[in-house]
Amino acid sequence: MPSDQNLTSPGSISIEGFYPNPFNSSAVVSFFVPTVTELAISLLSVDGKLISQLHSGTYQAGAHSLLLEGGNLAAGVYVIKIESDSGSHTQKLIIN
């Protein structure tokens, strides 16, 4: 599966992936946070418009996952965006 994930350096936030992708009703978004940090996690349309603010808050260092409910979304390509003070990371996902 090709990845649209931003290149990250060791010690940076990274989107580890989605399961399943493509998906119909829900998917798990996995990501890694190297240190305690404030994150905003959003679902965007492929042209960058905000669809939903999935979560905003403090995350502890380590691996995390977030359940994305997509049952009310139209089929198509979307983008997950994780933002922190150090930058943003994006990855595409597909809803069938």
Short mmCIF file of C-alpha atoms in Angstrom, two decimals:
data_model
loop_
_atom_site.label_atom_id
_atom_site.label_comp_id
_atom_site.label_asym_id
_atom_site.label_seq_id
_atom_site.Cartn_x
_atom_site.Cartn_y
_atom_site.Cartn_z
CA MET A 1 0.00 0.00 0.00
CA PRO A 2 1.62 3.32 -0.97
CA SER A 3 1.87 5.86 1.80
CA ASP A 4 1.22 9.58 1.56
CA GLN A 5 2.63 10.01 5.04
CA ASN A 6 4.99 12.92 5.49
CA LEU A 7 8.62 11.97 5.95
CA THR A 8 9.51 12.17 9.59
CA SER A 9 12.78 12.25 11.43
CA PRO A 10 13.51 10.08 14.46
CA GLY A 11 11.79 11.55 17.49
CA SER A 12 8.99 13.22 15.53
CA ILE A 13 5.24 12.63 15.43
CA SER A 14 4.27 10.10 12.79
CA ILE A 15 1.08 8.64 11.39
CA GLU A 16 1.65 4.89 11.46
CA GLY A 17 -1.35 4.01 9.31
CA PHE A 18 -5.03 3.09 9.08
CA TYR A 19 -6.81 -0.20 9.31
CA PRO A 20 -8.62 -0.99 7.15
CA ASN A 21 -7.93 1.39 4.27
CA PRO A 22 -10.15 1.64 2.27
CA PHE A 23 -13.00 1.32 4.77
CA ASN A 24 -16.79 1.61 4.95
CA SER A 25 -17.98 2.51 8.43
CA SER A 26 -14.96 2.81 10.74
CA ALA A 27 -11.18 2.63 10.75
CA VAL A 28 -8.43 2.85 13.34
CA VAL A 29 -5.85 5.62 12.91
CA SER A 30 -2.51 4.74 14.54
CA PHE A 31 0.11 7.37 15.33
CA PHE A 32 3.22 7.86 17.43
CA VAL A 33 4.08 10.78 19.69
CA PRO A 34 7.72 10.97 20.92
CA THR A 35 7.08 13.36 23.84
CA VAL A 36 4.12 14.79 25.73
CA THR A 37 2.51 17.24 23.31
CA GLU A 38 -0.69 19.03 22.36
CA LEU A 39 -2.25 17.64 19.17
CA ALA A 40 -5.18 18.55 16.96
CA ILE A 41 -6.39 15.67 14.78
CA SER A 42 -8.68 16.56 11.89
CA LEU A 43 -10.42 14.92 8.96
CA LEU A 44 -10.19 17.00 5.78
CA SER A 45 -11.60 16.71 2.29
CA VAL A 46 -8.99 16.04 -0.38
CA ASP A 47 -9.03 19.77 -1.23
CA GLY A 48 -8.22 20.72 2.38
CA LYS A 49 -11.64 21.69 3.76
CA LEU A 50 -12.30 20.72 7.38
CA ILE A 51 -14.83 17.87 7.64
CA SER A 52 -14.44 17.10 11.33
CA GLN A 53 -12.19 17.92 14.29
CA LEU A 54 -11.59 14.37 15.56
CA HIS A 55 -9.68 15.19 18.73
CA SER A 56 -7.74 17.96 20.35
CA GLY A 57 -5.72 17.64 23.53
CA THR A 58 -2.58 16.47 25.26
CA TYR A 59 -1.08 13.12 24.33
CA GLN A 60 1.55 11.28 26.34
CA ALA A 61 4.66 9.90 24.63
CA GLY A 62 4.09 6.59 22.85
CA ALA A 63 1.83 4.83 20.38
CA HIS A 64 -1.82 5.87 20.16
CA SER A 65 -4.90 4.96 18.16
CA LEU A 66 -8.12 6.75 17.39
CA LEU A 67 -11.35 5.27 16.01
CA LEU A 68 -12.61 7.13 12.95
CA GLU A 69 -16.36 6.72 12.35
CA GLY A 70 -17.02 7.28 8.66
CA GLY A 71 -20.50 5.87 8.26
CA ASN A 72 -22.05 9.29 7.55
CA LEU A 73 -19.38 10.32 5.00
CA ALA A 74 -19.69 10.05 1.24
CA ALA A 75 -17.39 7.64 -0.57
CA GLY A 76 -14.15 9.27 -1.63
CA VAL A 77 -10.64 10.29 -0.65
CA TYR A 78 -10.08 12.12 2.63
CA VAL A 79 -7.03 13.32 4.57
CA ILE A 80 -6.13 12.85 8.22
CA LYS A 81 -4.12 15.77 9.58
CA ILE A 82 -2.26 15.75 12.88
CA GLU A 83 -1.02 19.16 13.98
CA SER A 84 1.36 20.09 16.79
CA ASP A 85 3.59 23.02 17.64
CA SER A 86 6.38 21.29 15.69
CA GLY A 87 4.38 20.99 12.44
CA SER A 88 1.71 18.93 10.74
CA HIS A 89 1.51 15.45 9.29
CA THR A 90 -1.03 14.18 6.78
CA GLN A 91 -2.07 10.91 5.19
CA LYS A 92 -4.81 10.03 2.70
CA LEU A 93 -7.51 7.46 3.35
CA ILE A 94 -10.34 6.10 1.23
CA ILE A 95 -13.96 5.55 2.19
CA ASN A 96 -15.85 3.05 0.01
#
